[in-house]
Short mmCIF file of C-alpha atoms in Angstrom, two decimals:
data_model
loop_
_atom_site.label_atom_id
_atom_site.label_comp_id
_atom_site.label_asym_id
_atom_site.label_seq_id
_atom_site.Cartn_x
_atom_site.Cartn_y
_atom_site.Cartn_z
CA UNK A 1 0.00 0.00 0.00
CA UNK A 2 1.36 3.40 -0.99
CA UNK A 3 0.52 6.74 0.66
CA UNK A 4 -1.46 9.08 -1.57
CA UNK A 5 -0.04 12.27 -0.09
CA UNK A 6 2.88 13.62 -2.08
CA UNK A 7 4.65 14.65 1.13
CA UNK A 8 5.07 10.98 2.08
CA UNK A 9 6.22 9.48 -1.22
CA UNK A 10 10.00 9.51 -0.78
CA UNK A 11 11.58 6.13 -0.07
CA UNK A 12 12.37 6.95 3.57
CA UNK A 13 8.98 8.58 4.10
CA UNK A 14 7.08 5.57 2.74
CA UNK A 15 9.08 3.24 4.94
CA UNK A 16 8.52 5.23 8.15
CA UNK A 17 4.85 5.69 7.31
CA UNK A 18 4.36 1.93 7.05
CA UNK A 19 6.53 1.05 10.06
CA UNK A 20 5.64 3.84 12.50
CA UNK A 21 2.84 6.15 11.41
CA UNK A 22 0.24 3.52 10.53
CA UNK A 23 0.42 1.66 13.87
CA UNK A 24 0.56 5.04 15.62
CA UNK A 25 -2.64 6.02 13.81
CA UNK A 26 -4.38 2.91 15.13
CA UNK A 27 -3.37 3.77 18.70
CA UNK A 28 -4.36 7.41 18.21
CA UNK A 29 -7.88 6.38 17.17
CA UNK A 30 -8.19 3.99 20.11
CA UNK A 31 -7.14 6.71 22.59
CA UNK A 32 -9.08 9.58 20.99
CA UNK A 33 -11.54 9.85 23.88
CA UNK A 34 -8.82 9.89 26.53
CA UNK A 35 -6.70 12.40 24.64
CA UNK A 36 -9.65 14.70 23.94
CA UNK A 37 -10.28 15.05 27.68
CA UNK A 38 -6.70 16.14 28.32
CA UNK A 39 -6.74 18.46 25.31
CA UNK A 40 -9.96 20.00 26.60
CA UNK A 41 -8.31 20.85 29.90
CA UNK A 42 -5.40 22.49 28.11
CA UNK A 43 -7.71 24.62 25.98
CA UNK A 44 -9.98 25.63 28.85
CA UNK A 45 -7.02 26.95 30.83
CA UNK A 46 -6.13 29.25 27.94
CA UNK A 47 -9.64 30.20 26.78
CA UNK A 48 -11.71 30.41 29.98
CA UNK A 49 -14.11 32.94 28.44
CA UNK A 50 -15.02 30.49 25.67
CA UNK A 51 -15.33 27.30 27.71
CA UNK A 52 -17.34 28.83 30.53
CA UNK A 53 -19.43 25.87 31.68
CA UNK A 54 -19.79 22.09 31.57
CA UNK A 55 -21.78 22.16 28.34
CA UNK A 56 -19.20 24.25 26.48
CA UNK A 57 -16.45 21.95 27.75
CA UNK A 58 -18.28 18.83 26.57
CA UNK A 59 -19.06 20.30 23.15
CA UNK A 60 -15.40 21.25 22.66
CA UNK A 61 -14.29 17.81 23.86
CA UNK A 62 -16.63 16.01 21.44
CA UNK A 63 -15.39 18.18 18.57
CA UNK A 64 -11.78 17.43 19.51
CA UNK A 65 -12.38 13.69 19.70
CA UNK A 66 -14.06 13.68 16.28
CA UNK A 67 -11.15 15.59 14.72
CA UNK A 68 -8.56 13.25 16.29
CA UNK A 69 -10.42 10.21 14.93
CA UNK A 70 -10.68 11.77 11.48
CA UNK A 71 -6.97 12.63 11.36
CA UNK A 72 -6.08 9.13 12.54
CA UNK A 73 -8.15 7.72 9.67
CA UNK A 74 -6.41 10.01 7.16
CA UNK A 75 -3.00 9.02 8.50
CA UNK A 76 -3.79 5.31 8.50
CA UNK A 77 -4.94 5.44 4.88
CA UNK A 78 -2.03 7.60 3.78
CA UNK A 79 -4.58 10.00 2.34
CA UNK A 80 -3.90 13.51 1.10
CA UNK A 81 -5.03 15.67 4.07
CA UNK A 82 -5.85 18.64 1.84
CA UNK A 83 -8.60 16.67 0.11
CA UNK A 84 -9.43 14.05 2.75
CA UNK A 85 -9.99 16.32 5.77
CA UNK A 86 -13.68 16.53 6.56
CA UNK A 87 -15.55 18.01 9.49
CA UNK A 88 -17.48 15.48 11.58
CA UNK A 89 -20.91 16.39 12.97
CA UNK A 90 -19.65 17.45 16.44
CA UNK A 91 -17.13 19.81 14.81
CA UNK A 92 -19.75 21.19 12.42
CA UNK A 93 -22.13 21.71 15.34
CA UNK A 94 -19.38 23.44 17.34
CA UNK A 95 -18.73 25.94 14.53
CA UNK A 96 -22.44 26.53 13.90
CA UNK A 97 -23.18 26.98 17.61
CA UNK A 98 -20.33 29.49 17.87
CA UNK A 99 -21.81 31.48 14.99
CA UNK A 100 -25.28 31.47 16.56
CA UNK A 101 -23.97 32.69 19.92
CA UNK A 102 -21.78 35.44 18.51
CA UNK A 103 -18.43 33.90 19.42
CA UNK A 104 -15.80 35.78 17.37
CA UNK A 105 -14.32 33.72 14.56
CA UNK A 106 -10.83 34.60 15.81
CA UNK A 107 -11.64 33.05 19.21
CA UNK A 108 -13.05 29.94 17.60
CA UNK A 109 -10.01 29.57 15.37
CA UNK A 110 -7.70 29.98 18.34
CA UNK A 111 -9.45 27.12 20.11
CA UNK A 112 -8.71 24.88 17.13
CA UNK A 113 -5.07 25.96 17.03
CA UNK A 114 -4.71 25.29 20.75
CA UNK A 115 -6.27 21.89 20.19
CA UNK A 116 -3.79 21.18 17.42
CA UNK A 117 -0.83 22.16 19.60
CA UNK A 118 -2.00 20.04 22.51
CA UNK A 119 -2.87 17.02 20.39
CA UNK A 120 0.60 17.15 18.81
CA UNK A 121 2.08 16.57 22.26
CA UNK A 122 0.19 13.29 22.59
CA UNK A 123 0.84 12.23 19.00
CA UNK A 124 4.56 12.69 19.49
CA UNK A 125 4.47 10.52 22.60
CA UNK A 126 2.70 7.79 20.61
CA UNK A 127 5.27 8.02 17.82
CA UNK A 128 8.08 7.64 20.34
CA UNK A 129 6.55 4.37 21.54
CA UNK A 130 6.44 2.96 17.99
CA UNK A 131 9.79 4.15 16.60
CA UNK A 132 12.71 1.72 16.82
CA UNK A 133 15.51 4.26 17.07
CA UNK A 134 16.22 7.99 17.25
CA UNK A 135 16.69 8.43 13.51
CA UNK A 136 13.38 6.74 12.74
CA UNK A 137 11.65 8.80 15.45
CA UNK A 138 12.98 12.09 14.07
CA UNK A 139 11.77 11.31 10.55
CA UNK A 140 8.39 10.01 11.81
CA UNK A 141 7.88 13.13 13.94
CA UNK A 142 8.78 15.45 11.06
CA UNK A 143 6.53 13.64 8.60
CA UNK A 144 3.57 13.35 11.00
CA UNK A 145 3.87 17.01 11.97
CA UNK A 146 3.71 18.10 8.34
CA UNK A 147 0.79 15.76 7.72
CA UNK A 148 -1.13 17.07 10.72
CA UNK A 149 -0.41 20.71 9.84
CA UNK A 150 -1.79 20.18 6.33
CA UNK A 151 -4.85 18.44 7.78
CA UNK A 152 -5.54 21.22 10.31
CA UNK A 153 -5.07 23.91 7.67
CA UNK A 154 -7.65 22.24 5.42
CA UNK A 155 -10.04 21.69 8.35
CA UNK A 156 -9.82 25.32 9.47
CA UNK A 157 -10.73 26.50 5.98
CA UNK A 158 -13.87 24.36 6.23
CA UNK A 159 -14.62 25.68 9.72
CA UNK A 160 -14.42 29.25 8.47
CA UNK A 161 -16.78 28.49 5.59
CA UNK A 162 -19.30 26.77 7.89
CA UNK A 163 -19.09 29.55 10.49
CA UNK A 164 -19.55 32.34 7.93
CA UNK A 165 -22.49 30.64 6.22
CA UNK A 166 -24.21 29.88 9.53
CA UNK A 167 -23.62 33.38 10.87
CA UNK A 168 -25.15 34.95 7.75
CA UNK A 169 -28.13 32.60 7.93
CA UNK A 170 -28.59 33.18 11.66
CA UNK A 171 -28.54 36.94 11.40
CA UNK A 172 -31.27 36.83 8.79
CA UNK A 173 -33.46 34.40 10.66
CA UNK A 174 -36.36 34.90 13.01
CA UNK A 175 -34.41 32.89 15.56
CA UNK A 176 -32.01 35.80 15.95
CA UNK A 177 -34.92 38.12 16.76
CA UNK A 178 -36.23 35.63 19.32
CA UNK A 179 -32.81 35.18 20.88
CA UNK A 180 -32.32 38.93 21.10
CA UNK A 181 -35.72 39.42 22.76
CA UNK A 182 -35.23 36.57 25.22
CA UNK A 183 -31.78 37.92 26.04
CA UNK A 184 -33.15 41.41 26.70
CA UNK A 185 -35.87 40.09 29.02
CA UNK A 186 -33.47 37.87 30.97
CA UNK A 187 -31.01 40.75 31.29
CA UNK A 188 -33.74 42.85 32.92
CA UNK A 189 -33.80 45.42 30.12
CA UNK A 190 -37.01 47.39 29.50
CA UNK A 191 -39.04 45.55 26.84
CA UNK A 192 -42.44 46.52 25.45
CA UNK A 193 -44.80 43.66 26.25
CA UNK A 194 -46.60 43.81 22.89
CA UNK A 195 -43.36 43.91 20.91
CA UNK A 196 -41.96 41.01 22.94
CA UNK A 197 -45.09 38.91 22.42
CA UNK A 198 -45.00 39.55 18.68
CA UNK A 199 -41.30 38.73 18.26
CA UNK A 200 -41.54 35.62 20.40
CA UNK A 201 -44.93 34.58 18.98
CA UNK A 202 -45.76 33.91 22.60
CA UNK A 203 -48.03 35.89 24.92
CA UNK A 204 -45.75 37.09 27.70
CA UNK A 205 -48.70 38.38 29.74
CA UNK A 206 -49.49 34.84 30.86
CA UNK A 207 -48.29 32.84 33.86
CA UNK A 208 -44.96 31.22 32.97
CA UNK A 209 -43.11 28.15 34.18
CA UNK A 210 -39.55 28.17 32.90
CA UNK A 211 -37.81 24.85 32.26
CA UNK A 212 -34.24 23.93 31.40
CA UNK A 213 -33.57 20.56 29.79
CA UNK A 214 -30.00 19.39 29.42
CA UNK A 215 -27.67 16.53 28.55
CA UNK A 216 -24.34 15.89 30.21
CA UNK A 217 -22.54 14.50 27.17
CA UNK A 218 -22.61 14.47 23.39
CA UNK A 219 -23.11 11.27 21.40
CA UNK A 220 -22.20 10.94 17.74
CA UNK A 221 -25.25 10.91 15.49
CA UNK A 222 -27.73 12.04 18.15
CA UNK A 223 -30.00 15.00 17.38
CA UNK A 224 -29.62 16.61 20.79
CA UNK A 225 -32.16 19.40 20.25
CA UNK A 226 -34.83 16.89 19.23
CA UNK A 227 -34.14 14.86 22.38
CA UNK A 228 -34.30 17.95 24.61
CA UNK A 229 -37.49 19.19 22.99
CA UNK A 230 -39.13 15.79 23.46
CA UNK A 231 -38.68 16.15 27.23
CA UNK A 232 -39.93 19.74 27.14
CA UNK A 233 -43.05 18.77 25.17
CA UNK A 234 -43.95 16.13 27.76
CA UNK A 235 -43.50 18.64 30.59
CA UNK A 236 -45.58 21.23 28.73
CA UNK A 237 -48.36 18.74 27.99
CA UNK A 238 -48.58 17.81 31.68
CA UNK A 239 -49.01 21.49 32.54
CA UNK A 240 -51.60 21.91 29.79
CA UNK A 241 -49.72 23.76 27.06
CA UNK A 242 -48.98 22.13 23.71
CA UNK A 243 -46.87 24.99 22.34
CA UNK A 244 -44.07 25.96 24.72
CA UNK A 245 -41.59 28.65 23.73
CA UNK A 246 -38.29 26.79 23.23
CA UNK A 247 -34.99 28.65 23.24
CA UNK A 248 -31.84 26.60 22.44
CA UNK A 249 -29.03 27.55 24.81
CA UNK A 250 -26.38 25.45 23.13
CA UNK A 251 -25.91 22.00 21.71
CA UNK A 252 -26.59 20.25 25.02
CA UNK A 253 -29.27 22.40 26.65
CA UNK A 254 -32.48 24.25 25.93
CA UNK A 255 -34.68 26.61 27.92
CA UNK A 256 -38.43 26.74 27.54
CA UNK A 257 -41.35 28.75 28.85
CA UNK A 258 -44.62 26.92 29.40
CA UNK A 259 -47.45 29.37 29.80
CA UNK A 260 -51.01 29.37 31.09
CA UNK A 261 -53.84 31.89 31.27
CA UNK A 262 -54.61 30.74 34.82
CA UNK A 263 -52.64 29.76 37.90
CA UNK A 264 -50.86 26.41 37.76
CA UNK A 265 -51.55 24.11 40.74
CA UNK A 266 -48.50 23.25 42.81
CA UNK A 267 -49.45 19.57 42.75
CA UNK A 268 -49.11 19.53 38.96
CA UNK A 269 -45.54 20.83 39.20
CA UNK A 270 -44.67 18.31 41.92
CA UNK A 271 -45.79 15.42 39.71
CA UNK A 272 -44.12 16.45 36.44
CA UNK A 273 -42.55 13.61 34.49
CA UNK A 274 -41.34 13.00 30.94
CA UNK A 275 -40.87 9.87 28.86
CA UNK A 276 -37.21 8.92 29.12
CA UNK A 277 -37.55 6.56 26.14
CA UNK A 278 -38.09 9.63 23.94
CA UNK A 279 -35.53 11.74 25.82
CA UNK A 280 -32.67 9.44 26.91
CA UNK A 281 -30.05 11.07 29.08
CA UNK A 282 -32.09 14.22 29.71
CA UNK A 283 -32.60 15.98 33.05
CA UNK A 284 -34.99 18.89 33.60
CA UNK A 285 -35.12 21.76 36.09
CA UNK A 286 -38.09 24.11 36.49
CA UNK A 287 -38.76 27.46 38.13
CA UNK A 288 -41.89 28.56 39.94
CA UNK A 289 -44.97 29.96 38.12
CA UNK A 290 -45.03 33.74 37.75
CA UNK A 291 -46.90 36.19 35.53
CA UNK A 292 -45.80 38.64 32.83
CA UNK A 293 -42.35 39.71 31.71
CA UNK A 294 -41.11 39.82 35.31
CA UNK A 295 -42.36 36.26 35.81
CA UNK A 296 -40.80 35.15 32.53
CA UNK A 297 -37.43 36.23 33.92
CA UNK A 298 -37.83 35.18 37.56
CA UNK A 299 -38.99 31.66 36.73
CA UNK A 300 -36.01 31.21 34.42
CA UNK A 301 -33.54 32.38 37.07
CA UNK A 302 -35.09 29.88 39.49
CA UNK A 303 -34.78 27.11 36.90
CA UNK A 304 -31.08 27.96 36.55
CA UNK A 305 -30.65 27.59 40.30
CA UNK A 306 -32.63 24.34 40.34
CA UNK A 307 -30.33 23.03 37.60
CA UNK A 308 -27.26 24.02 39.63
CA UNK A 309 -28.49 22.08 42.65
CA UNK A 310 -29.50 19.10 40.49
CA UNK A 311 -25.96 18.94 39.17
CA UNK A 312 -24.47 19.48 42.59
CA UNK A 313 -26.31 16.53 44.14
CA UNK A 314 -26.11 14.35 41.03
CA UNK A 315 -29.83 14.02 40.23
CA UNK A 316 -30.38 10.98 38.01
CA UNK A 317 -31.23 10.92 34.33
CA UNK A 318 -34.97 11.40 33.81
CA UNK A 319 -35.42 13.56 36.91
CA UNK A 320 -37.34 16.84 37.17
CA UNK A 321 -35.98 19.21 39.81
CA UNK A 322 -38.39 21.90 40.97
CA UNK A 323 -36.97 25.08 42.47
CA UNK A 324 -39.51 25.09 45.30
CA UNK A 325 -38.11 21.80 46.60
CA UNK A 326 -34.48 22.96 46.55
CA UNK A 327 -34.86 26.69 47.21
CA UNK A 328 -33.25 26.58 50.67
CA UNK A 329 -30.28 24.65 49.33
CA UNK A 330 -30.02 27.01 46.38
CA UNK A 331 -30.01 30.12 48.53
CA UNK A 332 -27.55 28.75 51.06
CA UNK A 333 -25.05 27.30 48.56
CA UNK A 334 -24.46 30.30 46.35
CA UNK A 335 -21.06 30.22 48.05
CA UNK A 336 -20.45 26.49 48.48
CA UNK A 337 -17.25 26.96 50.48
CA UNK A 338 -19.01 29.24 52.95
CA UNK A 339 -21.87 26.75 53.19
CA UNK A 340 -19.41 23.96 53.97
CA UNK A 341 -17.77 25.98 56.75
CA UNK A 342 -21.23 26.78 58.18
CA UNK A 343 -22.17 23.08 58.27
CA UNK A 344 -18.88 22.11 59.89
CA UNK A 345 -19.21 24.83 62.53
CA UNK A 346 -22.84 24.06 63.39
CA UNK A 347 -22.65 20.27 63.41
CA UNK A 348 -19.16 19.72 64.75
CA UNK A 349 -18.61 15.99 65.27
CA UNK A 350 -22.18 15.33 64.14
CA UNK A 351 -21.02 16.28 60.65
CA UNK A 352 -18.71 13.25 60.40
CA UNK A 353 -19.31 11.07 57.35
CA UNK A 354 -19.07 7.61 58.92
CA UNK A 355 -22.21 5.49 58.67
CA UNK A 356 -23.11 5.65 62.38
CA UNK A 357 -22.91 9.45 62.59
CA UNK A 358 -24.83 9.83 59.32
CA UNK A 359 -27.62 7.70 60.82
CA UNK A 360 -27.72 9.88 63.93
CA UNK A 361 -27.89 13.05 61.81
CA UNK A 362 -30.65 11.59 59.63
CA UNK A 363 -32.66 10.63 62.72
CA UNK A 364 -32.22 14.10 64.19
CA UNK A 365 -33.29 15.74 60.94
CA UNK A 366 -36.47 13.65 60.89
CA UNK A 367 -37.08 14.35 64.58
CA UNK A 368 -36.93 18.10 63.96
CA UNK A 369 -39.14 17.77 60.87
CA UNK A 370 -41.71 16.01 63.06
CA UNK A 371 -41.68 18.84 65.63
CA UNK A 372 -39.63 16.80 68.09
CA UNK A 373 -42.22 14.01 68.31
CA UNK A 374 -40.55 10.72 69.17
CA UNK A 375 -43.68 8.80 68.19
CA UNK A 376 -44.00 10.29 64.71
CA UNK A 377 -40.24 10.00 64.15
CA UNK A 378 -40.28 6.33 65.13
CA UNK A 379 -43.21 5.63 62.84
CA UNK A 380 -41.60 7.42 59.91
CA UNK A 381 -38.24 5.67 60.36
CA UNK A 382 -39.78 2.30 61.32
CA UNK A 383 -37.84 2.09 64.59
CA UNK A 384 -38.78 1.96 68.29
CA UNK A 385 -39.36 5.21 70.25
CA UNK A 386 -36.61 4.22 72.67
CA UNK A 387 -34.21 3.99 69.73
CA UNK A 388 -35.20 7.50 68.68
CA UNK A 389 -34.57 8.82 72.22
CA UNK A 390 -31.19 7.07 72.38
CA UNK A 391 -30.07 8.47 69.03
CA UNK A 392 -31.18 12.00 69.93
CA UNK A 393 -29.11 11.85 73.14
CA UNK A 394 -26.11 10.67 71.14
CA UNK A 395 -26.62 13.45 68.60
CA UNK A 396 -26.74 16.07 71.37
CA UNK A 397 -23.51 14.71 72.82
CA UNK A 398 -21.80 15.07 69.45
CA UNK A 399 -23.23 18.56 69.01
CA UNK A 400 -22.10 19.57 72.46
CA UNK A 401 -25.37 21.42 73.12
CA UNK A 402 -29.09 20.83 73.52
CA UNK A 403 -31.45 20.99 70.53
CA UNK A 404 -33.22 24.12 71.80
CA UNK A 405 -30.13 26.23 71.11
CA UNK A 406 -29.60 27.57 67.57
CA UNK A 407 -32.42 25.34 66.35
CA UNK A 408 -32.89 27.17 63.05
CA UNK A 409 -29.18 27.01 62.26
CA UNK A 410 -29.14 23.33 63.17
CA UNK A 411 -32.04 22.53 60.84
CA UNK A 412 -30.37 24.36 57.97
CA UNK A 413 -27.01 22.68 58.62
CA UNK A 414 -28.63 19.23 58.63
CA UNK A 415 -30.37 20.05 55.35
CA UNK A 416 -27.10 21.09 53.75
CA UNK A 417 -24.85 18.40 55.24
CA UNK A 418 -25.14 15.78 52.51
CA UNK A 419 -25.18 18.42 49.80
CA UNK A 420 -21.87 20.04 50.74
CA UNK A 421 -20.31 16.61 51.38
CA UNK A 422 -21.33 15.43 47.91
CA UNK A 423 -19.99 18.64 46.38
CA UNK A 424 -16.69 18.19 48.21
CA UNK A 425 -16.39 14.54 47.16
CA UNK A 426 -17.22 15.38 43.54
CA UNK A 427 -14.68 18.16 43.51
CA UNK A 428 -11.99 15.89 44.94
CA UNK A 429 -12.77 13.21 42.39
CA UNK A 430 -12.66 15.73 39.58
CA UNK A 431 -9.29 17.00 40.80
CA UNK A 432 -7.98 13.44 40.96
CA UNK A 433 -9.14 12.73 37.41
CA UNK A 434 -7.73 15.97 36.07
CA UNK A 435 -4.46 15.46 37.90
CA UNK A 436 -3.92 12.20 36.08
CA UNK A 437 -4.02 13.93 32.69
CA UNK A 438 -1.17 15.66 30.99
CA UNK A 439 -1.78 18.97 29.16
CA UNK A 440 -2.84 18.56 25.57
CA UNK A 441 -5.68 20.40 23.86
#
């Protein structure tokens, strides 16, 4: 088999391509997911304003993985990168999403160049493992670098074309007008209610329940917006509205406003569900019902907070998190570090994470919820009243005070205890995972 690229058709180049670059390409494809994670970290450190949240990070990672796999395929086949480079769907979506959200083309291009630089680091390490000696490694590195540079150059030309075409289309579309109006309302800018209703094709005088549907990861070939909208339609139908206002927030999330002429019963919101078969991997957060433009904004801000808490506690796929049920945790964890210190100070030894102490804290929390009734606590926990009394005494000993002192603070601390512990554990795990990666994209 001969390489098609003219840059690899010398005798030495053909030999090193067959002996080193082809097996390296196989390994590169196999490790594309792993490398894309490390590359993502590298890029995010240098472009924090672009990769501002988990969704942006995942979209960039998926784009990086697709590009690595495509280059590996080109290298394995010995193809001419100028003609063989092609943008995969995650990369196309990344460029189109950037155009829709007004990300400067220069910023987008820089993210690709950073990705190229970081990926090269990993590719060189792979080449080193496959080369038999220093001379072979030097030639393989030189050839692969030229091959990758030609590939990236061709890919960036395609990215620019896709971005420019999408930006022109977006600016002419009604979606741009909707996005501008939604943005103005959410920013608290003065907006004429009739103009807003006309641009949104949605009566903003009504009572609104804002919802945010999101996915945690991107899967090749999946129409993410269709999946998100399927969950939103089910939520809207349960509330009694068949035409929610849907506002894409990115590739992996969408906001929606479900409106009603009349008040929406709290019980309806508590029982909201959606069909996970039609919306696999989706989670939903909702705000509280509120009327008019002010309600349009306030319900959305509450949905954002409900989403934050859902992520913090690791709510499962298919869940609907209502702000009303997590409002205390949302308010008290705006500064998670301060919340953690508060819990530690209030609970003292009762905040320990061993199983016995957790059981004591859980019993105490139920006891306070039941207005200090041993009978109701025992019935709710399916234990004897004497067991309740014994556990309460133990809890007071760990607290170092009686329950009638700083009762409000104690109740709040018990409510937050598992939340801040989970956040701390998640953060530590994330740091451990990140620490095991070397800089790359």
